[in-house]
Short mmCIF file of C-alpha atoms in Angstrom, two decimals:
data_model
loop_
_atom_site.label_atom_id
_atom_site.label_comp_id
_atom_site.label_asym_id
_atom_site.label_seq_id
_atom_site.Cartn_x
_atom_site.Cartn_y
_atom_site.Cartn_z
CA MET A 1 58.64 26.92 253.83
CA SER A 2 58.07 30.80 254.19
CA SER A 3 61.28 30.81 256.30
CA LEU A 4 63.36 29.03 253.69
CA ALA A 5 62.47 31.41 250.98
CA MET A 6 63.05 34.27 253.12
CA THR A 7 66.50 33.09 253.86
CA GLY A 8 67.24 32.28 250.46
CA SER A 9 66.24 35.81 249.47
CA THR A 10 68.42 37.08 252.00
CA THR A 11 71.38 35.44 251.07
CA ASP A 12 71.03 36.51 247.31
CA LEU A 13 70.71 39.93 248.38
CA ALA A 14 73.83 39.92 250.40
CA ALA A 15 75.85 38.19 247.71
CA ALA A 16 74.64 40.69 244.98
CA PRO A 17 77.07 43.25 244.33
CA ALA A 18 76.50 46.86 245.81
CA ARG A 19 74.97 49.54 243.04
CA THR A 20 75.21 53.18 243.25
CA PRO A 21 72.21 55.45 241.82
CA THR A 22 74.39 56.64 239.20
CA ASP A 23 77.47 54.68 237.78
CA TRP A 24 79.83 57.16 236.04
CA LYS A 25 81.81 54.57 234.92
CA THR A 26 79.44 52.99 232.46
CA ASP A 27 79.81 53.07 228.64
CA ALA A 28 76.24 54.46 228.42
CA MET A 29 77.06 57.34 230.69
CA GLN A 30 80.19 57.92 229.07
CA ARG A 31 78.42 58.29 225.80
CA ARG A 32 75.66 60.67 227.28
CA ILE A 33 78.46 63.12 228.74
CA ARG A 34 80.34 63.05 225.70
CA LYS A 35 77.25 64.07 223.65
CA ARG A 36 76.40 66.53 226.08
CA TYR A 37 79.90 68.43 226.09
CA ALA A 38 79.69 68.00 222.12
CA ALA A 39 76.45 69.92 222.00
CA GLU A 40 77.74 72.65 224.41
CA ARG A 41 80.66 72.96 222.04
CA ARG A 42 78.52 73.24 219.11
CA PHE A 43 76.30 75.85 220.80
CA ARG A 44 79.20 78.05 221.91
CA LEU A 45 80.69 77.65 218.22
CA LEU A 46 77.42 78.56 216.67
CA GLY A 47 77.03 81.59 219.05
CA LEU A 48 80.45 82.70 218.26
CA GLY A 49 79.87 82.32 214.33
CA ALA A 50 76.66 84.67 214.93
CA VAL A 51 78.65 87.36 216.61
CA LEU A 52 81.18 87.00 213.91
CA LEU A 53 78.83 87.27 211.08
CA SER A 54 76.90 90.25 212.73
CA ALA A 55 80.40 91.93 213.00
CA PHE A 56 81.10 91.37 209.53
CA PHE A 57 78.06 92.79 208.18
CA LEU A 58 78.43 95.89 210.47
CA ALA A 59 82.09 96.44 209.26
CA PHE A 60 80.89 95.71 205.65
CA LEU A 61 78.27 98.50 206.02
CA LEU A 62 80.62 100.97 207.61
CA VAL A 63 83.34 100.45 205.24
CA THR A 64 81.04 100.75 202.23
CA MET A 65 79.21 103.91 203.58
CA VAL A 66 82.63 105.46 204.42
CA GLY A 67 84.24 104.46 200.94
CA ASN A 68 81.54 105.85 199.01
CA GLY A 69 80.96 109.22 201.47
CA ALA A 70 84.21 110.18 202.10
CA ARG A 71 84.60 111.63 198.77
CA GLY A 72 81.32 113.86 199.57
CA PHE A 73 83.40 115.72 202.63
CA THR A 74 85.97 116.98 199.79
CA GLN A 75 85.60 119.63 197.17
CA THR A 76 87.65 120.53 194.26
CA GLU A 77 88.58 124.32 193.60
CA ILE A 78 90.07 126.23 190.88
CA LYS A 79 92.18 129.50 191.35
CA LEU A 80 90.50 132.26 189.49
CA PRO A 81 92.27 135.55 188.69
CA ILE A 82 90.03 138.36 188.25
CA ASP A 83 91.09 141.93 187.14
CA PHE A 84 88.43 143.81 188.84
CA PRO A 85 89.34 147.46 187.26
CA ARG A 86 89.03 145.73 183.71
CA SER A 87 85.89 143.75 184.32
CA THR A 88 82.30 144.37 183.60
CA LEU A 89 81.44 144.51 187.35
CA MET A 90 81.82 148.24 187.67
CA LEU A 91 81.43 148.31 191.40
CA ASP A 92 82.33 151.02 193.34
CA PRO A 93 84.14 150.11 196.73
CA ALA A 94 82.84 152.94 198.60
CA ALA A 95 79.17 151.60 197.86
CA LEU A 96 79.73 148.52 200.02
CA ASN A 97 80.61 150.56 203.10
CA GLY A 98 77.18 151.44 204.06
CA PHE A 99 73.62 150.23 204.57
CA GLY A 100 73.26 149.82 200.88
CA ALA A 101 76.20 146.99 200.58
CA GLU A 102 73.55 144.44 200.15
CA ALA A 103 71.67 146.30 197.34
CA ALA A 104 74.80 147.29 195.61
CA LEU A 105 75.98 143.66 195.39
CA ALA A 106 72.69 142.21 194.34
CA GLY A 107 72.62 144.75 191.51
CA ALA A 108 76.23 144.07 190.46
CA ASP A 109 76.74 141.68 187.26
CA ILE A 110 79.25 139.37 189.41
CA GLU A 111 78.47 136.30 187.39
CA GLY A 112 79.28 137.73 184.06
CA ALA A 113 82.59 139.23 185.46
CA VAL A 114 83.31 135.69 186.66
CA ALA A 115 82.45 134.31 183.41
CA GLY A 116 84.73 136.75 181.64
CA ALA A 117 87.70 136.14 184.29
CA ALA A 118 87.23 132.57 183.30
CA ASP A 119 87.56 132.91 179.65
CA ALA A 120 90.41 135.31 179.90
CA ALA A 121 92.15 132.75 182.14
CA PHE A 122 91.45 129.33 180.67
CA GLY A 123 90.34 129.99 177.18
CA GLU A 124 87.27 130.35 175.39
CA GLY A 125 84.87 128.25 177.31
CA GLY A 126 86.68 128.40 180.56
CA ALA A 127 83.60 129.32 182.54
CA GLN A 128 82.39 125.90 182.06
CA TYR A 129 85.25 124.65 184.39
CA LEU A 130 83.60 126.49 187.17
CA SER A 131 80.54 125.76 189.31
CA ASP A 132 77.16 127.57 188.62
CA GLY A 133 77.30 129.05 192.11
CA ALA A 134 81.11 130.03 191.83
CA TRP A 135 80.20 133.56 191.57
CA LEU A 136 78.74 133.35 195.13
CA THR A 137 81.93 132.70 196.39
CA VAL A 138 83.39 135.89 194.49
CA ARG A 139 80.55 137.91 196.12
CA ASP A 140 81.07 136.73 199.62
CA ARG A 141 84.96 137.62 199.08
CA ILE A 142 84.03 141.23 198.06
CA ALA A 143 81.76 141.52 200.72
CA ASP A 144 84.25 140.58 203.39
CA ASP A 145 86.91 142.76 201.72
CA PRO A 146 85.75 145.59 199.32
CA SER A 147 89.50 146.67 198.81
CA ILE A 148 90.15 143.87 196.37
CA LEU A 149 87.93 145.66 193.71
CA LYS A 150 90.81 148.28 193.20
CA GLY A 151 93.08 145.75 191.64
CA LYS A 152 93.69 142.21 190.78
CA ALA A 153 92.86 139.05 192.94
CA GLU A 154 92.95 135.17 192.83
CA ILE A 155 90.00 133.71 194.33
CA TRP A 156 89.58 130.04 194.99
CA VAL A 157 85.86 128.95 193.55
CA PRO A 158 84.25 125.41 193.49
CA ALA A 159 84.84 123.77 190.35
CA ALA A 160 82.37 122.03 188.14
CA THR A 161 80.91 118.73 188.88
CA ALA A 162 83.11 117.17 186.00
CA ILE A 163 86.43 118.63 187.38
CA ASP A 164 85.39 117.86 190.75
CA LEU A 165 84.82 114.11 189.73
CA ALA A 166 87.80 114.01 187.59
CA ALA A 167 90.31 115.15 190.60
CA LYS A 168 88.71 112.20 192.40
CA GLY A 169 89.42 109.52 189.77
CA ASP A 170 85.78 109.21 188.68
CA ALA A 171 85.14 111.25 185.24
CA ALA A 172 84.99 111.19 181.41
CA PRO A 173 88.37 111.54 179.63
CA GLU A 174 87.81 114.92 178.62
CA ALA A 175 87.03 116.26 182.28
CA GLU A 176 90.56 114.37 183.23
CA ALA A 177 92.41 116.18 180.32
CA ILE A 178 90.93 119.53 181.53
CA HIS A 179 91.97 118.54 185.35
CA ALA A 180 95.35 117.53 184.27
CA LYS A 181 95.84 121.00 182.41
CA LEU A 182 94.69 122.87 185.39
CA GLU A 183 96.81 120.56 187.58
CA ARG A 184 99.93 121.67 185.74
CA ALA A 185 99.32 124.95 185.94
CA GLY A 186 98.63 124.96 189.79
CA ALA A 187 95.35 126.18 189.39
CA VAL A 188 93.40 123.42 191.08
CA LYS A 189 93.33 121.67 194.47
CA THR A 190 91.25 119.44 196.42
CA GLY A 191 90.42 119.82 200.10
CA PHE A 192 87.89 119.41 202.81
CA ASN A 193 84.49 120.72 201.87
CA TRP A 194 83.28 123.12 204.65
CA ALA A 195 80.55 124.11 202.94
CA PHE A 196 78.89 120.57 203.06
CA LEU A 197 78.53 120.88 206.83
CA THR A 198 77.51 124.75 206.74
CA ASN A 199 75.23 125.27 203.63
CA ALA A 200 71.71 123.98 202.81
CA ASP A 201 70.30 122.16 199.87
CA SER A 202 71.04 123.33 196.32
CA THR A 203 70.22 122.37 192.67
CA ASP A 204 74.20 122.36 192.27
CA PRO A 205 75.79 119.48 193.71
CA THR A 206 79.10 121.41 194.32
CA LEU A 207 77.27 123.98 196.71
CA VAL A 208 74.84 121.46 198.42
CA GLY A 209 75.22 121.21 202.20
CA ILE A 210 73.78 118.90 205.18
CA TRP A 211 73.16 121.93 207.88
CA GLY A 212 69.70 122.63 206.76
CA ALA A 213 68.63 118.93 207.08
CA LEU A 214 70.69 118.45 210.28
CA LYS A 215 69.11 121.60 211.86
CA GLY A 216 65.66 120.61 210.91
CA SER A 217 66.02 117.09 212.26
CA LEU A 218 67.39 118.51 215.57
CA ILE A 219 64.36 120.99 215.89
CA THR A 220 62.11 118.22 215.03
CA MET A 221 63.53 115.86 217.37
CA PHE A 222 63.50 118.47 220.08
CA VAL A 223 59.51 118.80 219.73
CA THR A 224 59.10 115.02 219.62
CA LEU A 225 61.15 114.67 222.94
CA ALA A 226 59.46 117.66 224.51
CA LEU A 227 55.90 115.94 223.93
CA ALA A 228 56.59 112.27 223.81
CA PHE A 229 58.92 111.80 226.86
CA PRO A 230 56.76 113.36 229.70
CA ILE A 231 53.43 112.13 228.29
CA GLY A 232 55.01 108.65 227.94
CA VAL A 233 56.46 108.52 231.43
CA LEU A 234 53.41 109.80 233.15
CA SER A 235 51.40 107.12 231.32
CA ALA A 236 53.49 104.46 232.29
CA LEU A 237 53.75 105.55 235.92
CA TYR A 238 49.79 105.84 236.24
CA LEU A 239 49.24 102.59 234.68
CA GLU A 240 51.71 100.84 236.77
CA GLU A 241 51.19 102.51 240.02
CA TYR A 242 47.67 104.18 240.09
CA ALA A 243 45.39 102.47 237.52
CA PRO A 244 42.72 100.16 238.54
CA ARG A 245 42.97 96.43 237.25
CA ASN A 246 39.60 96.23 235.17
CA ARG A 247 38.64 95.91 231.37
CA TRP A 248 39.29 99.38 230.60
CA THR A 249 42.82 99.10 231.73
CA ASP A 250 43.19 95.98 229.99
CA LEU A 251 41.65 97.89 226.83
CA ILE A 252 44.29 100.53 227.10
CA GLU A 253 47.19 98.26 227.43
CA VAL A 254 46.29 96.31 224.29
CA SER A 255 45.72 99.57 222.54
CA ILE A 256 49.24 100.97 223.46
CA ASN A 257 50.93 97.51 222.43
CA ASN A 258 49.04 97.83 219.03
CA LEU A 259 50.10 101.22 218.41
CA ALA A 260 53.71 100.33 218.97
CA ALA A 261 53.30 97.83 216.06
CA VAL A 262 51.48 100.30 213.45
CA PRO A 263 53.36 101.15 210.41
CA SER A 264 54.84 104.63 210.47
CA ILE A 265 53.01 105.87 207.46
CA ILE A 266 49.78 105.44 209.22
CA PHE A 267 50.95 108.07 211.66
CA GLY A 268 51.77 110.24 208.73
CA LEU A 269 48.21 109.96 207.38
CA LEU A 270 47.07 110.85 210.75
CA GLY A 271 49.45 113.97 211.08
CA LEU A 272 48.08 114.97 207.64
CA ALA A 273 44.31 114.65 208.53
CA VAL A 274 44.60 116.03 212.23
CA PHE A 275 47.63 118.62 212.04
CA LEU A 276 47.43 120.02 208.52
CA ASN A 277 43.82 119.60 207.26
CA PHE A 278 41.88 120.10 210.69
CA MET A 279 44.20 122.37 212.69
CA HIS A 280 45.89 124.27 209.64
CA LEU A 281 49.34 124.05 211.14
CA PRO A 282 51.96 125.11 208.31
CA ARG A 283 52.96 122.38 205.90
CA SER A 284 56.50 121.12 206.11
CA ALA A 285 57.26 122.75 209.71
CA PRO A 286 59.14 121.24 212.30
CA ILE A 287 56.38 121.51 214.52
CA VAL A 288 54.01 119.44 212.20
CA GLY A 289 56.86 116.74 212.01
CA GLY A 290 57.59 116.67 215.92
CA LEU A 291 53.82 116.09 216.49
CA THR A 292 53.46 113.21 214.19
CA LEU A 293 56.72 111.67 215.41
CA ALA A 294 55.56 112.12 218.92
CA LEU A 295 52.46 110.06 218.36
CA MET A 296 54.59 107.45 217.02
CA THR A 297 57.10 107.33 219.60
CA MET A 298 55.03 107.72 222.83
CA PRO A 299 53.65 104.01 222.74
CA VAL A 300 57.52 102.76 222.57
CA ILE A 301 57.98 105.14 225.62
CA VAL A 302 55.17 103.78 227.31
CA ILE A 303 56.02 100.16 227.06
CA ALA A 304 59.61 100.64 227.86
CA GLY A 305 58.82 102.81 230.90
CA ARG A 306 56.13 100.32 232.28
CA ASN A 307 58.79 97.54 231.99
CA ALA A 308 61.25 99.39 233.72
CA ILE A 309 58.94 100.43 236.81
CA LYS A 310 58.02 96.66 236.93
CA SER A 311 61.72 95.78 237.48
CA VAL A 312 61.83 98.01 240.67
CA PRO A 313 61.37 95.42 243.82
CA PRO A 314 58.26 95.61 245.55
CA SER A 315 60.63 95.96 248.78
CA ILE A 316 61.61 99.45 247.63
CA ARG A 317 57.80 100.43 247.92
CA ASP A 318 57.15 98.87 251.14
CA ALA A 319 60.13 100.38 252.94
CA ALA A 320 59.34 103.75 251.79
CA LEU A 321 55.67 103.38 252.87
CA GLY A 322 56.70 102.05 256.09
CA VAL A 323 58.90 104.93 257.08
CA GLY A 324 55.96 107.18 256.42
CA ALA A 325 56.22 108.50 252.88
CA SER A 326 53.14 109.21 250.84
CA ARG A 327 52.05 107.38 247.71
CA ILE A 328 53.49 110.05 245.26
CA GLN A 329 56.61 110.54 247.33
CA VAL A 330 56.82 106.53 246.97
CA VAL A 331 56.70 107.04 243.03
CA PHE A 332 58.74 110.24 242.44
CA HIS A 333 61.40 109.81 245.14
CA HIS A 334 62.03 106.00 244.85
CA VAL A 335 60.21 104.15 242.05
CA LEU A 336 60.96 106.61 239.19
CA PRO A 337 64.80 107.27 240.01
CA LEU A 338 65.35 103.49 240.17
CA ALA A 339 63.43 102.99 236.64
CA LEU A 340 64.93 105.91 235.06
CA PRO A 341 67.76 104.08 233.27
CA GLY A 342 65.47 101.72 231.48
CA ILE A 343 63.13 104.85 230.86
CA LEU A 344 66.00 106.57 229.14
CA THR A 345 67.03 103.71 227.23
CA GLY A 346 63.66 103.01 225.73
CA THR A 347 63.42 106.64 224.96
CA ILE A 348 66.40 106.95 222.96
CA ILE A 349 65.78 103.96 221.17
CA GLY A 350 62.28 105.52 220.21
CA MET A 351 63.87 108.82 219.58
CA ALA A 352 66.55 106.91 216.99
CA ARG A 353 63.91 105.18 215.33
CA ALA A 354 61.98 108.57 214.80
CA LEU A 355 65.24 110.00 213.46
CA GLY A 356 65.41 107.54 210.60
CA GLU A 357 61.78 107.75 209.66
CA THR A 358 60.96 109.03 206.26
CA ALA A 359 57.32 107.60 205.30
CA PRO A 360 55.51 109.74 207.77
CA LEU A 361 57.41 113.00 207.05
CA LEU A 362 56.59 112.48 203.39
CA MET A 363 53.03 112.43 203.99
CA ILE A 364 53.05 115.80 205.89
CA GLY A 365 54.85 117.71 203.24
CA MET A 366 58.50 117.57 204.75
CA ARG A 367 59.97 117.03 201.26
CA ALA A 368 60.24 120.42 199.95
CA PHE A 369 63.29 122.11 198.51
CA ILE A 370 64.54 124.12 201.23
CA SER A 371 67.63 126.43 200.32
CA SER A 372 68.17 127.85 203.62
CA PRO A 373 68.14 126.55 207.26
CA PRO A 374 64.97 126.80 209.45
CA GLY A 375 65.03 129.51 211.77
CA GLY A 376 62.00 128.21 214.03
CA LEU A 377 59.12 125.71 214.61
CA THR A 378 56.90 127.09 211.97
CA GLU A 379 59.39 127.73 209.27
CA PRO A 380 59.73 125.25 206.19
CA ALA A 381 62.43 122.61 206.76
CA THR A 382 63.48 119.19 205.88
CA VAL A 383 65.10 116.13 207.98
CA LEU A 384 68.34 114.17 207.26
CA PRO A 385 66.27 110.84 205.97
CA VAL A 386 64.28 112.92 203.41
CA GLN A 387 67.08 115.15 202.23
CA ILE A 388 68.92 111.55 201.59
CA PHE A 389 66.08 110.44 199.86
CA LEU A 390 65.81 113.59 197.61
CA TRP A 391 69.27 113.54 196.75
CA SER A 392 69.40 109.77 195.72
CA ASP A 393 66.62 110.73 193.22
CA GLU A 394 68.71 113.51 191.45
CA VAL A 395 70.21 112.81 187.97
CA SER A 396 73.57 114.66 188.61
CA ARG A 397 76.49 112.19 189.12
CA GLY A 398 77.82 114.60 191.75
CA PHE A 399 74.79 113.90 194.20
CA VAL A 400 75.94 110.21 194.56
CA GLU A 401 78.94 110.98 196.88
CA LYS A 402 76.89 113.58 198.60
CA THR A 403 74.03 110.97 199.24
CA SER A 404 76.51 108.66 200.93
CA ALA A 405 78.11 111.42 202.83
CA ALA A 406 74.83 112.45 204.30
CA ILE A 407 74.07 108.62 205.44
CA ILE A 408 77.43 109.15 207.37
CA VAL A 409 76.13 112.25 208.76
CA LEU A 410 72.90 110.45 209.78
CA LEU A 411 74.77 107.46 211.28
CA VAL A 412 77.22 109.60 213.25
CA PHE A 413 74.07 111.23 214.65
CA LEU A 414 72.37 108.02 215.54
CA LEU A 415 75.46 106.78 217.33
CA ALA A 416 75.81 110.02 219.28
CA MET A 417 72.26 109.48 220.43
CA ASN A 418 73.01 105.90 221.49
CA GLY A 419 76.12 106.98 223.43
CA ILE A 420 74.18 109.47 225.38
CA ALA A 421 71.83 106.83 226.30
CA ILE A 422 74.78 104.56 227.48
CA TYR A 423 75.98 107.31 229.44
CA LEU A 424 72.78 108.28 230.91
CA ARG A 425 72.18 104.69 231.85
CA ASN A 426 75.30 104.44 233.61
CA LYS A 427 75.07 107.79 235.29
CA PHE A 428 71.41 107.09 236.79
CA GLU A 429 71.99 103.26 237.41
CA GLN A 430 71.51 102.06 240.75
CA ARG A 431 72.21 98.74 242.29
CA TRP A 432 70.14 96.94 244.99
#
């Protein structure tokens, strides 16, 4: 009975068609393959759409900033004829050749002479066509060439804000009519505003410049980098290569991670309490701003440094120890050079974040009106983000385009920093 059953089952198995584990020709399998390919195509399209959307917003930002700020790099000037012998200046050219030249210029009525020359050239009220600081241009021209005081001279001086906006197509009809009259007389021109790149802050939008804030940012970033980079890198090396694994090390790691997520204004309050109220450092100085931003940037550098050090293969350390290198030689001759590209990238990212910060610097008083570029670490200064914030709060329409132009300068600064990061990463990068 059992033999018959076995014989029957064997015959049935032999008669059954052979089946492979995966039959690619079945309808169900083909449907699954088509769904998988369709899902892959959708994912690729979504990724491409995300990239195109990001590029669109970036292009929109750049076009908007350049379109609004390009006019801030141009300045309208008016040709002012001045008859110095007949003016109220009454300044002897010989007095400008000695050590008392500055005192002589300071005591001269240059402003009144400029106003009189404008009224004589353009009619009553012609002084309103000129910028409030037009006399400064005349003063500088006299200081450079005192011989012009002996006769007549034609000096190009900055135009008033209304005339400047009219030359750029954004002013009231009265100002446009005045600009048209000056243009017919050949007494007006618009060119690149070099003063915007060389001057500091001013109450007149036709005289403001970005150099004071740019220099303050450079000095502040120098202090930040000089403090945060070495301390952050050494901290990362110690935590990864030397620190024992215990509860205190875990507490330090958690604290560093938490500090990297603390709002920047908290560091401003810390700088106000420690550096100004306790240490009595000078207010609104780059040294205080650099110290405050260094506290904010240091956790970012430590985290980036630790991740870069972790990425170095253990075989590098074992090989160095195997040929007789000491522990410190392994760290500084092998591990650190290989981790340096990642450390530098994280450092530049942290510095770029610090460059764009405004809140902590406002807390330590770096929002003062600074009419001259800082000359050192302890002199009053401002930085680019704060300068942009101050100009955006001005009432005069002339500051609108200057604000956008300052934003362009800040973006160029950030792009330069990122370019340096890419260059350094490629320069020091090593493959293993």
